[in-house]
Amino acid sequence: MSEPLTFFEQVNRNFDKAAAFTSHPPGILEQIKQINSVIHFVFPIKRDDGSVAVMHGWRAEHSHHKLPTKGGIRYAMTVNEDEVMALAALMTYKCAIVNVPFGGATGGVRIAAHEYSESELERITRRFTFELFTKNFIGPGLDVPAPDFGTGQREMAWIADTYATLAPHDINAAGCVTAKPVSEGGIEGRAEATGRGVFYALREVCSIAEDMRAIGLTAGLEGKRVVVQGLGNVGYHTAKFLQEDGGALIVGAAEHEGAIAKRGGIDVEALMAHRLATGSILGFEGATDLASRDLGLEVDCDILIPAALENAITMDNAPRIKAKIIAEAANGPVSSTASEAFFERGVLVLPDTYVNAGGVTVSYFEWLKNLEHVQFGRLEKRFDEQSARRLLTAIEHATGRGFSDQEISSIARGAEEIDLVNSGLEETMIEAYHTVREIFKRGGGAYDLRAASMIGAIDKVALAYKDRGIFP
Ligand code: GLU
């Protein structure tokens, strides 16, 4: 039984279920739910062998209640209008939950990126940017792309360069796209931000003893058994932080080529090195190769992290999943009906719109940096350092206690960009969880965390319309 609803239909099903617990007028709810603009581009590119390939690309802007709109650009064979619309809608709700003042958007090109050379991908990306530009679908105040599945810093640098060429008088041109290389106006910490955000989210969720008891787990991440599906940018960083900073055990991993399990825990860096050397996660020392990649999701664990694409978990495999917590590091990995089944079974599903919002949060910081034209921490770093030193000297004089050089340098340290980014991200993920949890508690068991985060998001977007007088 494959998933009967399209991805966008599932997002809207989740929306409708949550909306029923709000009191907003139906017209406002309908306005929030609809895609405001969507465009389909068809353009040719010349391949390295001289032939012409016809590309299909899309960009959906889900909500203009705040501008710019924001969201990734995906290169995958799954890309179609329904997919970008679903992802764009998720972006609106995601931004609302973490208080990032953007509407949601997503775009993509239907290609298997690995079948194209680097120069072909550059031509595709530059031409796609040109299409976005000429149709008013890109700009620092309009619509700001970022990476998604199949794209990364390299593509973002091409987008930024193409936009800057087309808009030479736009002093804020660097803010037309985020997750750029740091040398091109990017911000420290963006590459790992989504994974780091998933880690902060899980650490917070697992720190609440009462909630953990309710699902038969002890508090804390230490020793929790984790399975990660997808070792791309998000899955890899999530696994790395959970292992290195959280003390969790990565007991299973799944990728295109297959899945592995190791009860004692897989060393993430060693697994990545093994994959780089052999082209596969299979055959990793001390781990068992599973019969199929899908079995990776069914490995016995406490926390399952689907970090690849949508619909990885549907009613087909949900009954066999043993995890107590599922953290949606990908967008839409658990189908709407499977999510309901987990709620009935008492499995805690941490929804994508909250748990993977670290990426767009740090994109927001990058955009602010681009508009301010200055690196965070540049003005105050040394001043803060010197103030702390003066304070320590005053304490030394008053108490007669001397501080060691090591104490002084650790206490009197001005924040650098990466410190500020990580601090802002940590605060955002913790704060947002408590907001969502509050709404969830208010429901008294009537709805799950996905609905709770959706209710929070709907309330915020509705407020934007109310404040501008669209309410009756
Ligand atoms: N693909 C990212 C996401 O789904 C993009 C977020 C951004 O705009 O930084 O969250």
CSV table of C-alpha atoms and ligand atoms in Angstrom, one decimal:
chain,number,residue,atom,x,y,z
A,1,MET,CA,0.0,0.0,0.0
A,2,SER,CA,1.8,3.1,-1.1
A,3,GLU,CA,0.8,6.5,0.1
A,4,PRO,CA,-2.5,7.5,-1.5
A,5,LEU,CA,-2.2,11.3,-0.9
A,6,THR,CA,0.2,13.6,-2.7
A,7,PHE,CA,2.8,15.3,-0.5
A,8,PHE,CA,1.0,18.6,-0.7
A,9,GLU,CA,-2.3,16.9,0.1
A,10,GLN,CA,-0.7,15.4,3.2
A,11,VAL,CA,0.7,18.8,4.3
A,12,ASN,CA,-2.8,20.2,3.9
A,13,ARG,CA,-4.4,17.3,5.7
A,14,ASN,CA,-2.1,18.0,8.6
A,15,PHE,CA,-3.0,21.7,8.3
A,16,ASP,CA,-6.8,21.0,8.3
A,17,LYS,CA,-6.5,18.8,11.4
A,18,ALA,CA,-4.7,21.5,13.3
A,19,ALA,CA,-6.8,24.3,12.0
A,20,ALA,CA,-9.9,22.6,13.5
A,21,PHE,CA,-8.4,23.4,16.9
A,22,THR,CA,-8.2,27.2,16.1
A,23,SER,CA,-10.9,29.8,15.9
A,24,HIS,CA,-9.7,31.7,12.8
A,25,PRO,CA,-12.3,32.5,10.1
A,26,PRO,CA,-12.4,30.0,7.3
A,27,GLY,CA,-11.3,32.5,4.7
A,28,ILE,CA,-8.2,33.3,6.6
A,29,LEU,CA,-7.4,29.7,7.0
A,30,GLU,CA,-7.9,29.1,3.3
A,31,GLN,CA,-5.7,32.1,2.5
A,32,ILE,CA,-2.9,30.7,4.7
A,33,LYS,CA,-3.1,27.2,3.2
A,34,GLN,CA,-3.0,28.2,-0.5
A,35,ILE,CA,0.1,28.6,-2.5
A,36,ASN,CA,0.4,32.3,-3.4
A,37,SER,CA,2.5,31.9,-6.5
A,38,VAL,CA,4.1,29.0,-8.4
A,39,ILE,CA,6.1,29.0,-11.6
A,40,HIS,CA,7.2,26.3,-13.9
A,41,PHE,CA,10.3,26.9,-16.1
A,42,VAL,CA,11.4,24.9,-19.1
A,43,PHE,CA,14.8,25.8,-20.4
A,44,PRO,CA,17.6,24.2,-22.5
A,45,ILE,CA,21.2,23.7,-21.4
A,46,LYS,CA,24.1,22.5,-23.5
A,47,ARG,CA,25.6,19.3,-22.3
A,48,ASP,CA,29.3,18.7,-22.4
A,49,ASP,CA,28.9,16.4,-25.4
A,50,GLY,CA,27.2,19.2,-27.3
A,51,SER,CA,23.7,17.8,-27.1
A,52,VAL,CA,20.8,19.8,-25.6
A,53,ALA,CA,19.0,18.8,-22.5
A,54,VAL,CA,15.6,20.2,-21.6
A,55,MET,CA,15.3,21.2,-17.9
A,56,HIS,CA,12.1,21.4,-15.9
A,57,GLY,CA,12.3,23.7,-12.8
A,58,TRP,CA,9.8,25.1,-10.4
A,59,ARG,CA,9.6,27.7,-7.6
A,60,ALA,CA,6.7,27.9,-5.3
A,61,GLU,CA,6.1,30.8,-3.0
A,62,HIS,CA,3.6,29.6,-0.4
A,63,SER,CA,3.0,32.7,1.6
A,64,HIS,CA,3.7,36.4,1.1
A,65,HIS,CA,2.4,37.3,4.6
A,66,LYS,CA,6.1,38.2,5.3
A,67,LEU,CA,8.8,39.0,2.7
A,68,PRO,CA,11.1,37.8,1.6
A,69,THR,CA,10.0,34.2,1.1
A,70,LYS,CA,12.6,31.6,1.9
A,71,GLY,CA,13.4,28.0,1.2
A,72,GLY,CA,15.6,25.6,-0.5
A,73,ILE,CA,16.3,24.6,-4.1
A,74,ARG,CA,16.3,20.8,-4.7
A,75,TYR,CA,17.9,18.9,-7.5
A,76,ALA,CA,16.3,15.5,-7.6
A,77,MET,CA,14.2,13.3,-9.9
A,78,THR,CA,11.3,13.6,-7.4
A,79,VAL,CA,10.9,17.3,-8.1
A,80,ASN,CA,7.5,18.3,-9.5
A,81,GLU,CA,5.0,21.1,-8.8
A,82,ASP,CA,3.3,19.2,-6.0
A,83,GLU,CA,6.6,18.6,-4.2
A,84,VAL,CA,7.8,22.2,-4.3
A,85,MET,CA,4.4,23.4,-3.2
A,86,ALA,CA,4.4,21.0,-0.2
A,87,LEU,CA,7.9,22.0,0.7
A,88,ALA,CA,7.1,25.7,0.3
A,89,ALA,CA,4.1,25.4,2.6
A,90,LEU,CA,6.3,23.5,5.2
A,91,MET,CA,8.7,26.4,5.0
A,92,THR,CA,6.0,28.9,6.0
A,93,TYR,CA,5.0,26.9,9.0
A,94,LYS,CA,8.7,26.2,9.9
A,95,CYS,CA,9.6,29.9,9.8
A,96,ALA,CA,6.6,30.8,11.9
A,97,ILE,CA,7.4,28.3,14.6
A,98,VAL,CA,11.0,29.5,15.1
A,99,ASN,CA,10.1,33.2,14.7
A,100,VAL,CA,12.0,33.7,11.5
A,101,PRO,CA,10.2,36.6,9.7
A,102,PHE,CA,9.9,35.0,6.3
A,103,GLY,CA,7.2,33.5,4.2
A,104,GLY,CA,7.8,30.0,2.8
A,105,ALA,CA,9.1,29.0,-0.6
A,106,THR,CA,10.9,26.1,-2.3
A,107,GLY,CA,12.2,25.4,-5.8
A,108,GLY,CA,13.8,22.6,-7.7
A,109,VAL,CA,15.0,21.2,-10.9
A,110,ARG,CA,14.0,17.7,-11.9
A,111,ILE,CA,17.5,16.1,-12.5
A,112,ALA,CA,19.6,13.3,-11.1
A,113,ALA,CA,22.4,15.6,-10.1
A,114,HIS,CA,25.1,12.9,-10.1
A,115,GLU,CA,24.5,12.3,-13.8
A,116,TYR,CA,25.7,15.8,-14.7
A,117,SER,CA,29.3,17.2,-14.7
A,118,GLU,CA,30.2,20.1,-12.5
A,119,SER,CA,30.2,22.5,-15.5
A,120,GLU,CA,26.8,21.2,-16.6
A,121,LEU,CA,25.4,21.8,-13.1
A,122,GLU,CA,26.9,25.3,-13.2
A,123,ARG,CA,25.1,26.1,-16.4
A,124,ILE,CA,21.8,24.6,-15.0
A,125,THR,CA,22.1,26.6,-11.8
A,126,ARG,CA,23.0,29.9,-13.5
A,127,ARG,CA,20.2,29.5,-16.1
A,128,PHE,CA,17.7,28.6,-13.4
A,129,THR,CA,18.8,31.8,-11.5
A,130,PHE,CA,18.3,33.8,-14.6
A,131,GLU,CA,14.8,32.4,-15.0
A,132,LEU,CA,14.1,33.2,-11.3
A,133,PHE,CA,15.4,36.7,-11.8
A,134,THR,CA,13.5,37.6,-14.9
A,135,LYS,CA,10.3,36.4,-13.3
A,136,ASN,CA,10.9,38.3,-10.0
A,137,PHE,CA,11.3,35.1,-8.0
A,138,ILE,CA,14.6,36.0,-6.5
A,139,GLY,CA,16.0,38.9,-4.5
A,140,PRO,CA,17.0,39.8,-1.0
A,141,GLY,CA,13.6,41.4,-0.3
A,142,LEU,CA,11.6,39.0,-2.5
A,143,ASP,CA,12.6,35.4,-2.4
A,144,VAL,CA,15.8,34.0,-1.0
A,145,PRO,CA,16.8,30.4,-1.9
A,146,ALA,CA,19.1,28.1,0.1
A,147,PRO,CA,20.2,24.5,-0.4
A,148,ASP,CA,18.1,21.4,-0.2
A,149,PHE,CA,18.5,17.8,-1.3
A,150,GLY,CA,21.1,17.7,-4.1
A,151,THR,CA,22.4,21.2,-3.8
A,152,GLY,CA,24.9,22.9,-1.4
A,153,GLN,CA,27.4,25.8,-1.0
A,154,ARG,CA,28.7,25.4,-4.5
A,155,GLU,CA,25.3,26.0,-6.1
A,156,MET,CA,24.5,28.8,-3.7
A,157,ALA,CA,27.8,30.6,-4.8
A,158,TRP,CA,26.7,30.3,-8.5
A,159,ILE,CA,23.3,31.7,-7.6
A,160,ALA,CA,24.8,34.6,-5.7
A,161,ASP,CA,27.2,35.4,-8.5
A,162,THR,CA,24.6,35.2,-11.2
A,163,TYR,CA,22.2,37.4,-9.3
A,164,ALA,CA,25.0,40.0,-8.5
A,165,THR,CA,25.8,40.1,-12.2
A,166,LEU,CA,22.1,40.7,-13.1
A,167,ALA,CA,21.5,43.3,-10.3
A,168,PRO,CA,24.8,45.3,-10.1
A,169,HIS,CA,23.1,48.2,-8.3
A,170,ASP,CA,21.6,46.0,-5.6
A,171,ILE,CA,23.9,46.8,-2.6
A,172,ASN,CA,22.2,43.9,-0.7
A,173,ALA,CA,22.8,41.4,-3.5
A,174,ALA,CA,24.6,39.0,-1.2
A,175,GLY,CA,21.3,38.5,0.7
A,176,CYS,CA,19.6,37.0,-2.4
A,177,VAL,CA,20.6,33.5,-1.3
A,178,THR,CA,21.9,31.8,1.9
A,179,ALA,CA,24.2,29.0,2.9
A,180,LYS,CA,26.8,30.5,0.6
A,181,PRO,CA,30.5,29.7,1.2
A,182,VAL,CA,31.8,32.0,4.0
A,183,SER,CA,34.2,33.6,1.5
A,184,GLU,CA,31.1,34.6,-0.6
A,185,GLY,CA,29.2,36.3,2.2
A,186,GLY,CA,28.1,33.1,4.0
A,187,ILE,CA,28.0,32.7,7.8
A,188,GLU,CA,30.0,30.4,10.0
A,189,GLY,CA,28.0,27.4,11.2
A,190,ARG,CA,25.3,27.4,8.4
A,191,ALA,CA,26.6,24.2,6.8
A,192,GLU,CA,26.0,22.2,10.0
A,193,ALA,CA,23.1,24.3,11.3
A,194,THR,CA,20.2,21.9,10.4
A,195,GLY,CA,22.0,18.9,12.1
A,196,ARG,CA,23.0,21.0,15.1
A,197,GLY,CA,19.4,22.2,15.4
A,198,VAL,CA,18.2,18.6,15.4
A,199,PHE,CA,20.7,17.9,18.1
A,200,TYR,CA,19.6,20.8,20.3
A,201,ALA,CA,15.9,19.8,19.7
A,202,LEU,CA,16.5,16.2,20.8
A,203,ARG,CA,18.6,17.2,23.7
A,204,GLU,CA,15.8,19.5,25.0
A,205,VAL,CA,13.1,16.9,24.3
A,206,CYS,CA,15.0,14.2,26.1
A,207,SER,CA,15.9,16.4,29.1
A,208,ILE,CA,12.3,16.5,30.3
A,209,ALA,CA,12.1,13.5,32.6
A,210,GLU,CA,8.3,13.5,32.8
A,211,ASP,CA,7.9,13.3,29.0
A,212,MET,CA,10.6,10.6,28.7
A,213,ARG,CA,9.0,8.5,31.5
A,214,ALA,CA,5.7,8.6,29.6
A,215,ILE,CA,7.3,6.9,26.6
A,216,GLY,CA,9.4,4.5,28.7
A,217,LEU,CA,12.7,6.2,28.4
A,218,THR,CA,15.1,7.8,30.9
A,219,ALA,CA,16.0,11.5,30.7
A,220,GLY,CA,19.1,12.6,28.7
A,221,LEU,CA,20.7,11.8,25.4
A,222,GLU,CA,23.6,9.8,27.0
A,223,GLY,CA,23.4,6.2,25.8
A,224,LYS,CA,20.3,6.6,23.7
A,225,ARG,CA,20.3,4.3,20.7
A,226,VAL,CA,19.9,6.2,17.5
A,227,VAL,CA,19.3,5.2,13.9
A,228,VAL,CA,19.9,7.7,11.1
A,229,GLN,CA,18.5,7.3,7.6
A,230,GLY,CA,20.4,9.4,5.1
A,231,LEU,CA,24.0,10.6,5.7
A,232,GLY,CA,23.9,13.7,3.6
A,233,ASN,CA,24.6,17.1,5.2
A,234,VAL,CA,21.7,16.9,7.7
A,235,GLY,CA,21.9,13.3,8.7
A,236,TYR,CA,25.7,13.3,9.0
A,237,HIS,CA,25.8,16.4,11.2
A,238,THR,CA,22.9,15.2,13.3
A,239,ALA,CA,24.6,11.9,13.9
A,240,LYS,CA,27.9,13.5,14.6
A,241,PHE,CA,26.5,16.0,17.2
A,242,LEU,CA,24.4,13.3,18.9
A,243,GLN,CA,27.4,11.1,19.2
A,244,GLU,CA,30.1,13.7,20.1
A,245,ASP,CA,28.2,16.2,22.2
A,246,GLY,CA,25.2,14.1,23.4
A,247,GLY,CA,26.9,10.8,24.1
A,248,ALA,CA,24.3,8.9,22.1
A,249,LEU,CA,25.0,5.6,20.4
A,250,ILE,CA,24.5,5.4,16.6
A,251,VAL,CA,23.3,1.8,16.3
A,252,GLY,CA,22.2,1.9,12.7
A,253,ALA,CA,22.6,3.9,9.5
A,254,ALA,CA,20.9,3.7,6.1
A,255,GLU,CA,21.8,5.1,2.7
A,256,HIS,CA,21.0,4.4,-1.0
A,257,GLU,CA,23.3,1.4,-1.1
A,258,GLY,CA,22.0,-0.3,2.0
A,259,ALA,CA,21.8,-0.3,5.7
A,260,ILE,CA,24.0,-1.4,8.6
A,261,ALA,CA,23.5,-2.0,12.3
A,262,LYS,CA,26.0,-2.2,15.2
A,263,ARG,CA,24.7,-2.6,18.7
A,264,GLY,CA,27.8,-1.1,20.4
A,265,GLY,CA,27.6,2.1,18.3
A,266,ILE,CA,29.0,3.2,14.9
A,267,ASP,CA,31.7,5.8,14.9
A,268,VAL,CA,30.3,8.4,12.6
A,269,GLU,CA,33.5,9.9,11.3
A,270,ALA,CA,35.0,6.4,10.7
A,271,LEU,CA,31.8,5.4,8.8
A,272,MET,CA,32.0,8.5,6.6
A,273,ALA,CA,35.7,7.8,5.9
A,274,HIS,CA,34.8,4.2,5.0
A,275,ARG,CA,32.1,5.4,2.7
A,276,LEU,CA,34.5,7.8,1.0
A,277,ALA,CA,37.0,5.1,0.5
A,278,THR,CA,34.7,2.3,-0.7
A,279,GLY,CA,31.7,4.2,-2.0
A,280,SER,CA,29.4,2.4,0.4
A,281,ILE,CA,28.4,2.2,4.1
A,282,LEU,CA,28.2,-1.6,3.7
A,283,GLY,CA,31.1,-3.7,4.9
A,284,PHE,CA,31.9,-1.3,7.8
A,285,GLU,CA,34.1,-3.0,10.4
A,286,GLY,CA,32.1,-4.6,13.3
A,287,ALA,CA,28.7,-3.7,11.8
A,288,THR,CA,26.2,-6.1,10.3
A,289,ASP,CA,25.0,-5.4,6.7
A,290,LEU,CA,21.2,-5.6,6.6
A,291,ALA,CA,19.3,-7.4,3.8
A,292,SER,CA,17.9,-4.2,2.4
A,293,ARG,CA,18.2,-0.4,3.0
A,294,ASP,CA,14.6,-0.2,4.2
A,295,LEU,CA,15.4,-2.5,7.1
A,296,GLY,CA,17.6,0.2,8.5
A,297,LEU,CA,14.4,2.1,9.6
A,298,GLU,CA,13.3,-1.0,11.5
A,299,VAL,CA,16.4,-1.5,13.6
A,300,ASP,CA,15.6,-1.6,17.3
A,301,CYS,CA,16.4,1.9,18.7
A,302,ASP,CA,15.2,4.7,20.9
A,303,ILE,CA,15.4,7.5,18.4
A,304,LEU,CA,14.9,7.2,14.6
A,305,ILE,CA,16.1,10.0,12.4
A,306,PRO,CA,14.8,10.0,8.9
A,307,ALA,CA,17.1,12.5,7.2
A,308,ALA,CA,16.5,11.9,3.5
A,309,LEU,CA,13.3,12.5,1.5
A,310,GLU,CA,9.5,12.6,2.1
A,311,ASN,CA,7.4,9.5,2.6
A,312,ALA,CA,10.2,7.3,4.0
A,313,ILE,CA,7.8,6.1,6.6
A,314,THR,CA,4.2,5.3,5.5
A,315,MET,CA,1.6,2.8,6.7
A,316,ASP,CA,3.7,0.2,4.8
A,317,ASN,CA,6.5,0.1,7.3
A,318,ALA,CA,5.2,2.2,10.3
A,319,PRO,CA,3.9,-0.9,12.2
A,320,ARG,CA,7.4,-2.5,12.1
A,321,ILE,CA,9.2,0.6,13.4
A,322,LYS,CA,10.5,0.2,17.0
A,323,ALA,CA,11.7,3.7,17.9
A,324,LYS,CA,10.1,5.6,20.8
A,325,ILE,CA,11.0,9.0,19.2
A,326,ILE,CA,11.1,9.9,15.5
A,327,ALA,CA,12.8,13.2,14.7
A,328,GLU,CA,11.9,14.4,11.2
A,329,ALA,CA,15.3,15.8,10.1
A,330,ALA,CA,14.1,15.6,6.5
A,331,ASN,CA,10.9,17.4,5.3
A,332,GLY,CA,7.8,15.2,5.3
A,333,PRO,CA,9.5,11.8,6.0
A,334,VAL,CA,6.6,10.5,8.0
A,335,SER,CA,3.3,10.4,6.0
A,336,SER,CA,0.3,12.0,7.5
A,337,THR,CA,-1.5,8.7,8.3
A,338,ALA,CA,1.6,7.0,9.6
A,339,SER,CA,2.1,10.0,11.9
A,340,GLU,CA,-1.4,9.4,13.3
A,341,ALA,CA,-0.7,5.8,13.9
A,342,PHE,CA,2.4,6.7,15.8
A,343,PHE,CA,0.4,9.1,18.0
A,344,GLU,CA,-2.0,6.3,18.8
A,345,ARG,CA,0.9,4.0,19.7
A,346,GLY,CA,2.5,6.6,22.0
A,347,VAL,CA,5.5,7.2,19.7
A,348,LEU,CA,6.7,10.8,19.9
A,349,VAL,CA,7.1,12.2,16.4
A,350,LEU,CA,9.0,15.5,16.4
A,351,PRO,CA,7.7,17.3,13.3
A,352,ASP,CA,9.9,18.6,10.6
A,353,THR,CA,8.5,22.1,10.9
A,354,TYR,CA,10.1,22.3,14.3
A,355,VAL,CA,12.9,19.8,14.4
A,356,ASN,CA,14.8,20.7,11.1
A,357,ALA,CA,14.2,24.5,11.4
A,358,GLY,CA,17.8,25.1,12.5
A,359,GLY,CA,18.8,25.5,8.8
A,360,VAL,CA,16.5,28.3,8.0
A,361,THR,CA,17.2,29.9,11.4
A,362,VAL,CA,20.9,30.3,10.6
A,363,SER,CA,20.0,31.3,7.0
A,364,TYR,CA,18.1,34.1,8.7
A,365,PHE,CA,21.3,35.1,10.6
A,366,GLU,CA,23.2,35.0,7.3
A,367,TRP,CA,20.7,37.2,5.6
A,368,LEU,CA,20.9,39.7,8.5
A,369,LYS,CA,24.7,39.7,8.2
A,370,ASN,CA,24.4,40.4,4.5
A,371,LEU,CA,22.0,43.3,5.0
A,372,GLU,CA,24.2,44.7,7.8
A,373,HIS,CA,27.4,44.3,5.7
A,374,VAL,CA,29.4,43.3,8.7
A,375,GLN,CA,30.5,40.2,10.4
A,376,PHE,CA,28.7,39.4,13.7
A,377,GLY,CA,31.0,40.1,16.7
A,378,ARG,CA,33.3,42.4,14.8
A,379,LEU,CA,32.5,45.5,16.7
A,380,GLU,CA,32.1,44.2,20.2
A,381,LYS,CA,34.5,41.2,20.5
A,382,ARG,CA,37.5,43.1,21.8
A,383,PHE,CA,35.5,45.5,23.8
A,384,ASP,CA,33.7,42.6,25.6
A,385,GLU,CA,37.1,40.9,26.2
A,386,GLN,CA,38.6,44.0,27.7
A,387,SER,CA,35.6,44.7,29.9
A,388,ALA,CA,35.7,41.2,31.3
A,389,ARG,CA,39.5,41.6,31.9
A,390,ARG,CA,38.9,44.8,33.9
A,391,LEU,CA,36.2,43.1,35.9
A,392,LEU,CA,38.5,40.2,36.8
A,393,THR,CA,41.3,42.7,37.8
A,394,ALA,CA,38.9,44.5,40.0
A,395,ILE,CA,37.9,41.1,41.6
A,396,GLU,CA,41.5,40.3,42.1
A,397,HIS,CA,42.1,43.6,43.9
A,398,ALA,CA,39.1,43.3,46.1
A,399,THR,CA,39.6,39.7,47.1
A,400,GLY,CA,43.3,39.2,46.8
A,401,ARG,CA,42.6,36.1,44.8
A,402,GLY,CA,44.6,35.8,41.6
A,403,PHE,CA,43.3,34.2,38.4
A,404,SER,CA,45.4,32.0,36.2
A,405,ASP,CA,46.1,33.0,32.6
A,406,GLN,CA,43.9,30.1,31.5
A,407,GLU,CA,41.0,31.3,33.7
A,408,ILE,CA,41.4,34.8,32.4
A,409,SER,CA,41.4,33.7,28.7
A,410,SER,CA,38.4,31.4,29.2
A,411,ILE,CA,36.3,34.0,31.1
A,412,ALA,CA,37.4,37.1,29.2
A,413,ARG,CA,36.6,35.8,25.7
A,414,GLY,CA,34.7,38.0,23.3
A,415,ALA,CA,32.2,36.2,21.1
A,416,GLU,CA,33.1,35.3,17.5
A,417,GLU,CA,30.6,34.9,14.7
A,418,ILE,CA,30.4,31.1,15.3
A,419,ASP,CA,29.7,31.6,19.0
A,420,LEU,CA,26.9,34.0,18.3
A,421,VAL,CA,25.4,31.8,15.5
A,422,ASN,CA,25.4,28.7,17.7
A,423,SER,CA,24.0,30.6,20.7
A,424,GLY,CA,21.2,32.1,18.6
A,425,LEU,CA,20.4,28.7,17.2
A,426,GLU,CA,20.4,26.9,20.6
A,427,GLU,CA,18.1,29.6,22.1
A,428,THR,CA,15.8,29.4,19.1
A,429,MET,CA,15.4,25.6,19.2
A,430,ILE,CA,14.9,25.5,23.0
A,431,GLU,CA,12.4,28.3,23.0
A,432,ALA,CA,10.4,27.0,20.1
A,433,TYR,CA,10.2,23.5,21.7
A,434,HIS,CA,8.6,24.9,24.8
A,435,THR,CA,6.2,27.0,22.8
A,436,VAL,CA,5.1,23.8,20.9
A,437,ARG,CA,5.0,21.7,24.1
A,438,GLU,CA,2.8,24.3,25.8
A,439,ILE,CA,0.3,24.1,22.9
A,440,PHE,CA,0.5,20.3,22.9
A,441,LYS,CA,-0.2,20.3,26.7
A,442,ARG,CA,-3.2,22.6,26.2
A,443,GLY,CA,-4.7,20.0,23.9
A,444,GLY,CA,-4.8,17.4,26.7
A,445,GLY,CA,-4.1,14.5,24.4
A,446,ALA,CA,-6.5,15.7,21.6
A,447,TYR,CA,-3.7,16.2,19.2
A,448,ASP,CA,0.0,15.4,18.6
A,449,LEU,CA,3.1,17.6,18.5
A,450,ARG,CA,2.7,18.0,14.7
A,451,ALA,CA,-0.7,19.5,15.2
A,452,ALA,CA,0.6,21.6,18.1
A,453,SER,CA,3.4,23.1,16.0
A,454,MET,CA,1.0,23.7,13.2
A,455,ILE,CA,-1.5,25.4,15.5
A,456,GLY,CA,1.3,27.7,16.7
A,457,ALA,CA,2.3,28.5,13.1
A,458,ILE,CA,-1.3,29.1,12.0
A,459,ASP,CA,-1.8,31.5,14.9
A,460,LYS,CA,1.3,33.5,13.9
A,461,VAL,CA,0.4,33.8,10.2
A,462,ALA,CA,-3.2,34.6,11.0
A,463,LEU,CA,-2.0,37.4,13.3
A,464,ALA,CA,-0.1,38.9,10.4
A,465,TYR,CA,-3.3,39.1,8.4
A,466,LYS,CA,-5.3,40.3,11.4
A,467,ASP,CA,-2.8,43.1,12.1
A,468,ARG,CA,-3.0,44.4,8.6
A,469,GLY,CA,-6.8,44.6,8.8
A,470,ILE,CA,-7.8,41.7,6.6
A,471,PHE,CA,-9.8,40.2,9.5
A,472,PRO,CA,-13.5,41.1,9.4
B,1,GLU,N1,16.1,23.3,2.6
B,1,GLU,C1,16.1,24.0,3.8
B,1,GLU,C2,14.9,23.6,4.6
B,1,GLU,O1,14.1,22.8,4.2
B,1,GLU,C3,16.2,25.5,3.4
B,1,GLU,C4,16.0,26.4,4.5
B,1,GLU,C5,16.7,27.8,4.2
B,1,GLU,O2,16.1,28.6,3.5
B,1,GLU,O3,17.8,28.0,4.8
B,1,GLU,O4,14.7,24.0,5.8
